[in-house]
Tab-separated table of C-alpha atoms in Angstrom:
chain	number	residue	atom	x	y	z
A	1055	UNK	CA	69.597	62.579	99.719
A	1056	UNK	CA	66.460	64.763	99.538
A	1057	UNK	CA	65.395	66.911	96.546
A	1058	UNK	CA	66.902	70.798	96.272
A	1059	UNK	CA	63.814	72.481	95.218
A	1060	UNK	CA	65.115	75.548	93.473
A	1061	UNK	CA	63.457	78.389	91.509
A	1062	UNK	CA	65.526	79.671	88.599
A	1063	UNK	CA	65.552	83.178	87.356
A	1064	UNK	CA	67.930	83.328	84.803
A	1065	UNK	CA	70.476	85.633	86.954
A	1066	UNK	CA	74.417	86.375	85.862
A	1067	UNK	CA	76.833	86.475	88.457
A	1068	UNK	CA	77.950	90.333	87.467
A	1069	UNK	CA	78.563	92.428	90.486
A	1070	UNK	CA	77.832	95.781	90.858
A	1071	UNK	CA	80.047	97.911	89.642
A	1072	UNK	CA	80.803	101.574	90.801
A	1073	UNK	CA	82.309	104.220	89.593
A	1074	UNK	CA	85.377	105.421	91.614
A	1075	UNK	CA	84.478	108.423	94.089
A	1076	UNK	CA	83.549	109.259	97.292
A	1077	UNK	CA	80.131	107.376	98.649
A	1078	UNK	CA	78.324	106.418	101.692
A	1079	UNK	CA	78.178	102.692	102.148
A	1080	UNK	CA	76.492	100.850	105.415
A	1081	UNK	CA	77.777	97.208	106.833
A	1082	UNK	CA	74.842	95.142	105.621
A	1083	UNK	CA	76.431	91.849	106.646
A	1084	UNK	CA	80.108	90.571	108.392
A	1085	UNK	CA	81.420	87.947	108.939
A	1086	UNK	CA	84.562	86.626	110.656
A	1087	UNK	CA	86.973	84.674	108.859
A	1088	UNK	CA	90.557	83.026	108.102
A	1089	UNK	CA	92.785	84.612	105.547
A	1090	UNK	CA	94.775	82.272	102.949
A	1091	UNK	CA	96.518	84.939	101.146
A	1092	UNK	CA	100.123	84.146	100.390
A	1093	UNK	CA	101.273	86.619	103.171
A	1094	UNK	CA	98.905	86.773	105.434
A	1095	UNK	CA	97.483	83.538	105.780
A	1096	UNK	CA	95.974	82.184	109.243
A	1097	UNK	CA	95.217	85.842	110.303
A	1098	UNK	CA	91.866	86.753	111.541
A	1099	UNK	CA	89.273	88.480	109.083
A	1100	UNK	CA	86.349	90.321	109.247
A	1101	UNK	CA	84.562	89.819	106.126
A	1102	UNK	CA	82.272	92.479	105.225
A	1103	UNK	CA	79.401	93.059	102.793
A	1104	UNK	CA	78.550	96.851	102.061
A	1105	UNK	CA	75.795	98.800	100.601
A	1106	UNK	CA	76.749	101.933	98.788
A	1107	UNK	CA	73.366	104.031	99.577
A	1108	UNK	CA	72.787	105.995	96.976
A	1109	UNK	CA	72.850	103.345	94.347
A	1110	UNK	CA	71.976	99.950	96.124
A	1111	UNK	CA	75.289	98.856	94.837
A	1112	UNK	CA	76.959	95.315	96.849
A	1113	UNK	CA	80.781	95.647	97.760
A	1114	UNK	CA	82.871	93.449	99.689
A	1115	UNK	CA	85.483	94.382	101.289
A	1116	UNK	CA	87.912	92.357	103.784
A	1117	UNK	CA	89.864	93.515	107.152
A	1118	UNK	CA	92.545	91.599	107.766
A	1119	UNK	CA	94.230	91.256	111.260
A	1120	UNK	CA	97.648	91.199	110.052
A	1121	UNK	CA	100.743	94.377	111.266
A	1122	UNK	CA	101.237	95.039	106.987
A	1123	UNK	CA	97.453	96.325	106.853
A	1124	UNK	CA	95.897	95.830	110.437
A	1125	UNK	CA	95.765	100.124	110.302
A	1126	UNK	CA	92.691	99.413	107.681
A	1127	UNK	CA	90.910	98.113	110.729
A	1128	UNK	CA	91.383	101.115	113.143
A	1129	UNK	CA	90.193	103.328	109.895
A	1130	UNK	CA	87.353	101.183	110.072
A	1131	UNK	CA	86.543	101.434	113.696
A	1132	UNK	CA	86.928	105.360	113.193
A	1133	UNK	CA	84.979	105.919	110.298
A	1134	UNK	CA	81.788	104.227	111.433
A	1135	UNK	CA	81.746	105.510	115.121
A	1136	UNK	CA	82.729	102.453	116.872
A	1137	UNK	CA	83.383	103.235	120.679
A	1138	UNK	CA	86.817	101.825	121.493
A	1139	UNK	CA	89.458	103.111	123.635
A	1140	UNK	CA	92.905	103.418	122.701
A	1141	UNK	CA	95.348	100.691	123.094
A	1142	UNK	CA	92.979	98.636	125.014
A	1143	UNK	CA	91.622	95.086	123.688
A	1144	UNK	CA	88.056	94.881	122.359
A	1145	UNK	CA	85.622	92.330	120.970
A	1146	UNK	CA	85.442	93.541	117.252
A	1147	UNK	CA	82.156	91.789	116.561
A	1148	UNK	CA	79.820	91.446	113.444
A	1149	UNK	CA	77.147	92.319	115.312
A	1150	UNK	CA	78.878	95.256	116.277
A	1151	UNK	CA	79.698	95.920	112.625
A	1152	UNK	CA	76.271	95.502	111.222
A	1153	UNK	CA	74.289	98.441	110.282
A	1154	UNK	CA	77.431	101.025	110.382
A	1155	UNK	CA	77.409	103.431	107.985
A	1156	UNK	CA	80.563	105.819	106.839
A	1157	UNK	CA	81.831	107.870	104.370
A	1158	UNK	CA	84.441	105.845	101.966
A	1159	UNK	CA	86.396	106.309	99.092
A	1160	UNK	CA	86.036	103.597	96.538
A	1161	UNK	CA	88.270	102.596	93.998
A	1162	UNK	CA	87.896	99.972	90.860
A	1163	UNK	CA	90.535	97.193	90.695
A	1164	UNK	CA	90.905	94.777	88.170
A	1165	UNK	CA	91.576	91.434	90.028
A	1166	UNK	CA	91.985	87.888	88.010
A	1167	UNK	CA	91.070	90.058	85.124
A	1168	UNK	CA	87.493	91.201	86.459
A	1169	UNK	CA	86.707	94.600	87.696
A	1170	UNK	CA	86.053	94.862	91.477
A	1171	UNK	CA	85.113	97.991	93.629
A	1172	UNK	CA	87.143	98.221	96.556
A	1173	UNK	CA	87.343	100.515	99.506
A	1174	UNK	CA	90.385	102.408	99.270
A	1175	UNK	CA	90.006	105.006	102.390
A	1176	UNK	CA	87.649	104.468	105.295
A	1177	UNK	CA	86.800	108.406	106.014
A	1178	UNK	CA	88.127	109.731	109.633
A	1179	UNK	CA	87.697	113.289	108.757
A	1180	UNK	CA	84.231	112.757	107.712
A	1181	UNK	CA	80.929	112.930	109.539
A	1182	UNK	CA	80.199	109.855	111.666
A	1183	UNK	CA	76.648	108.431	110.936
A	1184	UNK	CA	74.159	106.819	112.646
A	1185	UNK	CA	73.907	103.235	112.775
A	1186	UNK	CA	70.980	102.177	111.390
A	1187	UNK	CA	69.049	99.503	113.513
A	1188	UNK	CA	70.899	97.337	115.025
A	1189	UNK	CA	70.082	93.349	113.838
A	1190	UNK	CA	68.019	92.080	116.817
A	1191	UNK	CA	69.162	88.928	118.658
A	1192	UNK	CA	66.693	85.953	118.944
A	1193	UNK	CA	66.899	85.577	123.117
A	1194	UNK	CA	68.439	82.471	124.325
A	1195	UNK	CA	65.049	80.292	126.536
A	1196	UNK	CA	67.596	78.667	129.191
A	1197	UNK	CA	69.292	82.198	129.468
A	1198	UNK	CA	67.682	84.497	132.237
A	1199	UNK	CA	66.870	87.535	130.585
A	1200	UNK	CA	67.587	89.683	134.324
A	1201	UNK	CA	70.690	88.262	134.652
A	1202	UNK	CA	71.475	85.922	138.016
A	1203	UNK	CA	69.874	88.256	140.881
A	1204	UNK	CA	71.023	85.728	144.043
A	1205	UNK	CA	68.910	88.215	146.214
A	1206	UNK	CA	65.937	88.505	144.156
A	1207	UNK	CA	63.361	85.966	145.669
């Protein structure tokens, strides 16, 4: 096994705290996922990490594909200007998800005695932000960056 060179810096795992209130936060990361909660385990997640803007503050917050709390998701969609049409099937992406901004209401919850901030409303009758720049894709070499043009010489 090869050496883990690591620098230490003498960091405590505290999270940031907020206090509860209305904020701004934008979709720094996501990530898609499998729940294992007791009642909705094997649904799909989407796994987000949030910046509130105003303070630089980290909360995560999870969507979970499941009927009891599936509406979170379309709150989601709504309050960070994703284009989707009703009733039709989409590809809810991280990609898409990254660099979304929206107006939340966050709320502190004491979970396995620790204090957590949560989002407890995902704005629809707020303002819909920009996105802020989109995370650029590295291009694929063997994929044609035209597309397959038969008639192109």
């Amino acid at each position: 096994m090869e050496n883990y060179e690591y620098k230490y810096q003498g960091r405590d795992a505290v999270p940031d705290i907020i206090e509860a209130g209305e904020y701004v936060v934008e979709v720094i990361e996501a990530v898609l996922g499998v729940s294992n909660g007791a009642k909705t385990a094997g649904s799909r997640t989407l796994n987000l990490k949030l910046k509130e803007m105003e303070s630089g503050a980290t909360i995560w917050e999870t969507l979970t594909e499941h009927p009891s709390i599936d509406f979170r998701i379309d709150t989601f969609i709504r309050c960070t200007g994703i284009k989707a049409e009703l009733n039709k099937p989409f590809s809810l992406t991280p990609r898409i998800c990254v660099g979304r901004r929206g107006h939340v209401i966050v709320s502190v919850d004491n979970w396995n005695n620790k204090d957590r901030n949560r989002i407890a409303v995902w704005r629809t009758d707020a303002e819909i932000l920009d996105r802020v720049a989109a995370p650029q894709e590295t291009p694929d070499p063997d994929e044609d960056p035209f597309g397959a043009d038969d008639d192109v010489p």
